[in-house]
Short mmCIF file of N, CA and C in Angstrom, two decimals:
data_model
loop_
_atom_site.label_atom_id
_atom_site.label_comp_id
_atom_site.label_asym_id
_atom_site.label_seq_id
_atom_site.Cartn_x
_atom_site.Cartn_y
_atom_site.Cartn_z
N MET W 7 16.88 18.80 13.48
CA MET W 7 17.39 17.52 13.02
C MET W 7 17.02 16.40 14.00
N GLN W 8 17.11 16.70 15.30
CA GLN W 8 16.79 15.69 16.30
C GLN W 8 15.31 15.30 16.23
N ARG W 9 14.44 16.27 15.95
CA ARG W 9 13.01 15.97 15.84
C ARG W 9 12.73 15.00 14.69
N ARG W 10 13.47 15.15 13.60
CA ARG W 10 13.30 14.26 12.45
C ARG W 10 13.62 12.82 12.84
N TRP W 11 14.70 12.62 13.60
CA TRP W 11 15.08 11.27 14.01
C TRP W 11 14.06 10.67 14.99
N MET W 12 13.52 11.52 15.86
CA MET W 12 12.49 11.05 16.80
C MET W 12 11.23 10.63 16.05
N MET W 13 10.85 11.40 15.05
CA MET W 13 9.68 11.05 14.25
C MET W 13 9.92 9.77 13.47
N LEU W 14 11.11 9.63 12.90
CA LEU W 14 11.44 8.42 12.16
C LEU W 14 11.39 7.21 13.09
N GLY W 15 11.93 7.34 14.28
CA GLY W 15 11.88 6.24 15.25
C GLY W 15 10.47 5.87 15.64
N ALA W 16 9.63 6.88 15.82
CA ALA W 16 8.23 6.62 16.18
C ALA W 16 7.49 5.91 15.05
N VAL W 17 7.71 6.34 13.83
CA VAL W 17 7.06 5.71 12.68
C VAL W 17 7.54 4.27 12.50
N MET W 18 8.84 4.05 12.65
CA MET W 18 9.37 2.69 12.51
C MET W 18 8.84 1.76 13.60
N THR W 19 8.71 2.28 14.82
CA THR W 19 8.14 1.49 15.91
C THR W 19 6.69 1.14 15.62
N MET W 20 5.93 2.10 15.14
CA MET W 20 4.53 1.85 14.81
C MET W 20 4.40 0.80 13.71
N LEU W 21 5.25 0.90 12.70
CA LEU W 21 5.21 -0.08 11.61
C LEU W 21 5.59 -1.47 12.09
N SER W 22 6.58 -1.57 12.97
CA SER W 22 6.99 -2.89 13.44
C SER W 22 5.89 -3.54 14.27
N VAL W 23 5.18 -2.77 15.06
CA VAL W 23 4.06 -3.31 15.84
C VAL W 23 2.93 -3.74 14.90
N ALA W 24 2.62 -2.93 13.91
CA ALA W 24 1.54 -3.26 12.98
C ALA W 24 1.88 -4.51 12.16
N ILE W 25 3.10 -4.61 11.69
CA ILE W 25 3.50 -5.78 10.90
C ILE W 25 3.52 -7.02 11.77
N GLY W 26 3.98 -6.89 13.00
CA GLY W 26 3.97 -8.03 13.92
C GLY W 26 2.56 -8.52 14.22
N ALA W 27 1.64 -7.59 14.43
CA ALA W 27 0.25 -7.97 14.68
C ALA W 27 -0.36 -8.63 13.45
N PHE W 28 -0.06 -8.09 12.28
CA PHE W 28 -0.55 -8.69 11.04
C PHE W 28 -0.04 -10.12 10.91
N GLY W 29 1.24 -10.31 11.16
CA GLY W 29 1.81 -11.66 11.05
C GLY W 29 1.25 -12.61 12.08
N ALA W 30 1.03 -12.13 13.27
CA ALA W 30 0.54 -12.99 14.34
C ALA W 30 -0.90 -13.42 14.12
N HIS W 31 -1.72 -12.56 13.55
CA HIS W 31 -3.14 -12.86 13.46
C HIS W 31 -3.62 -13.24 12.07
N MET W 32 -3.10 -12.63 11.05
CA MET W 32 -3.62 -12.85 9.70
C MET W 32 -2.92 -13.99 8.96
N LEU W 33 -1.64 -14.12 9.14
CA LEU W 33 -0.90 -15.10 8.35
C LEU W 33 -0.95 -16.51 8.91
N LYS W 34 -1.35 -16.67 10.16
CA LYS W 34 -1.33 -17.99 10.78
C LYS W 34 -2.18 -19.01 10.02
N ASP W 35 -3.31 -18.57 9.49
CA ASP W 35 -4.18 -19.48 8.75
C ASP W 35 -3.76 -19.64 7.29
N THR W 36 -2.89 -18.77 6.81
CA THR W 36 -2.54 -18.75 5.40
C THR W 36 -1.28 -19.54 5.08
N ILE W 37 -0.27 -19.46 5.96
CA ILE W 37 1.01 -20.10 5.67
C ILE W 37 1.18 -21.37 6.50
N GLY W 38 2.11 -22.20 6.11
CA GLY W 38 2.33 -23.48 6.75
C GLY W 38 3.17 -23.39 8.02
N PRO W 39 3.29 -24.50 8.73
CA PRO W 39 4.02 -24.51 10.00
C PRO W 39 5.50 -24.15 9.86
N ALA W 40 6.14 -24.56 8.78
CA ALA W 40 7.56 -24.24 8.59
C ALA W 40 7.75 -22.73 8.41
N ALA W 41 6.85 -22.09 7.68
CA ALA W 41 6.93 -20.65 7.48
C ALA W 41 6.62 -19.90 8.76
N ILE W 42 5.71 -20.42 9.56
CA ILE W 42 5.41 -19.79 10.86
C ILE W 42 6.63 -19.87 11.76
N ALA W 43 7.32 -21.00 11.77
CA ALA W 43 8.53 -21.14 12.58
C ALA W 43 9.60 -20.14 12.14
N THR W 44 9.75 -19.95 10.84
CA THR W 44 10.71 -18.98 10.32
C THR W 44 10.31 -17.57 10.73
N TYR W 45 9.03 -17.25 10.64
CA TYR W 45 8.54 -15.92 11.03
C TYR W 45 8.79 -15.67 12.51
N GLU W 46 8.52 -16.67 13.35
CA GLU W 46 8.74 -16.52 14.79
C GLU W 46 10.21 -16.34 15.11
N THR W 47 11.08 -17.03 14.38
CA THR W 47 12.51 -16.85 14.58
C THR W 47 12.92 -15.43 14.25
N GLY W 48 12.40 -14.91 13.15
CA GLY W 48 12.71 -13.53 12.76
C GLY W 48 12.21 -12.52 13.78
N CYS W 49 11.07 -12.79 14.39
CA CYS W 49 10.53 -11.87 15.40
C CYS W 49 11.32 -11.92 16.69
N ASN W 50 11.91 -13.05 17.01
CA ASN W 50 12.61 -13.20 18.28
C ASN W 50 14.08 -12.82 18.22
N ILE W 51 14.58 -12.44 17.07
CA ILE W 51 16.00 -12.09 16.94
C ILE W 51 16.33 -10.81 17.68
N THR W 52 15.40 -9.91 17.77
CA THR W 52 15.67 -8.63 18.42
C THR W 52 16.05 -8.86 19.83
#
């Protein structure tokens, strides 16, 4: 059971890094400044 939770944590960490990188590099040219500010706020809440 503990191994399952460790794997889930590893997968969630990998996804959060990938989504953060996608947002930082790909979306900057696509969305407006207000949406970028909202995205940055969401990233900094942790």
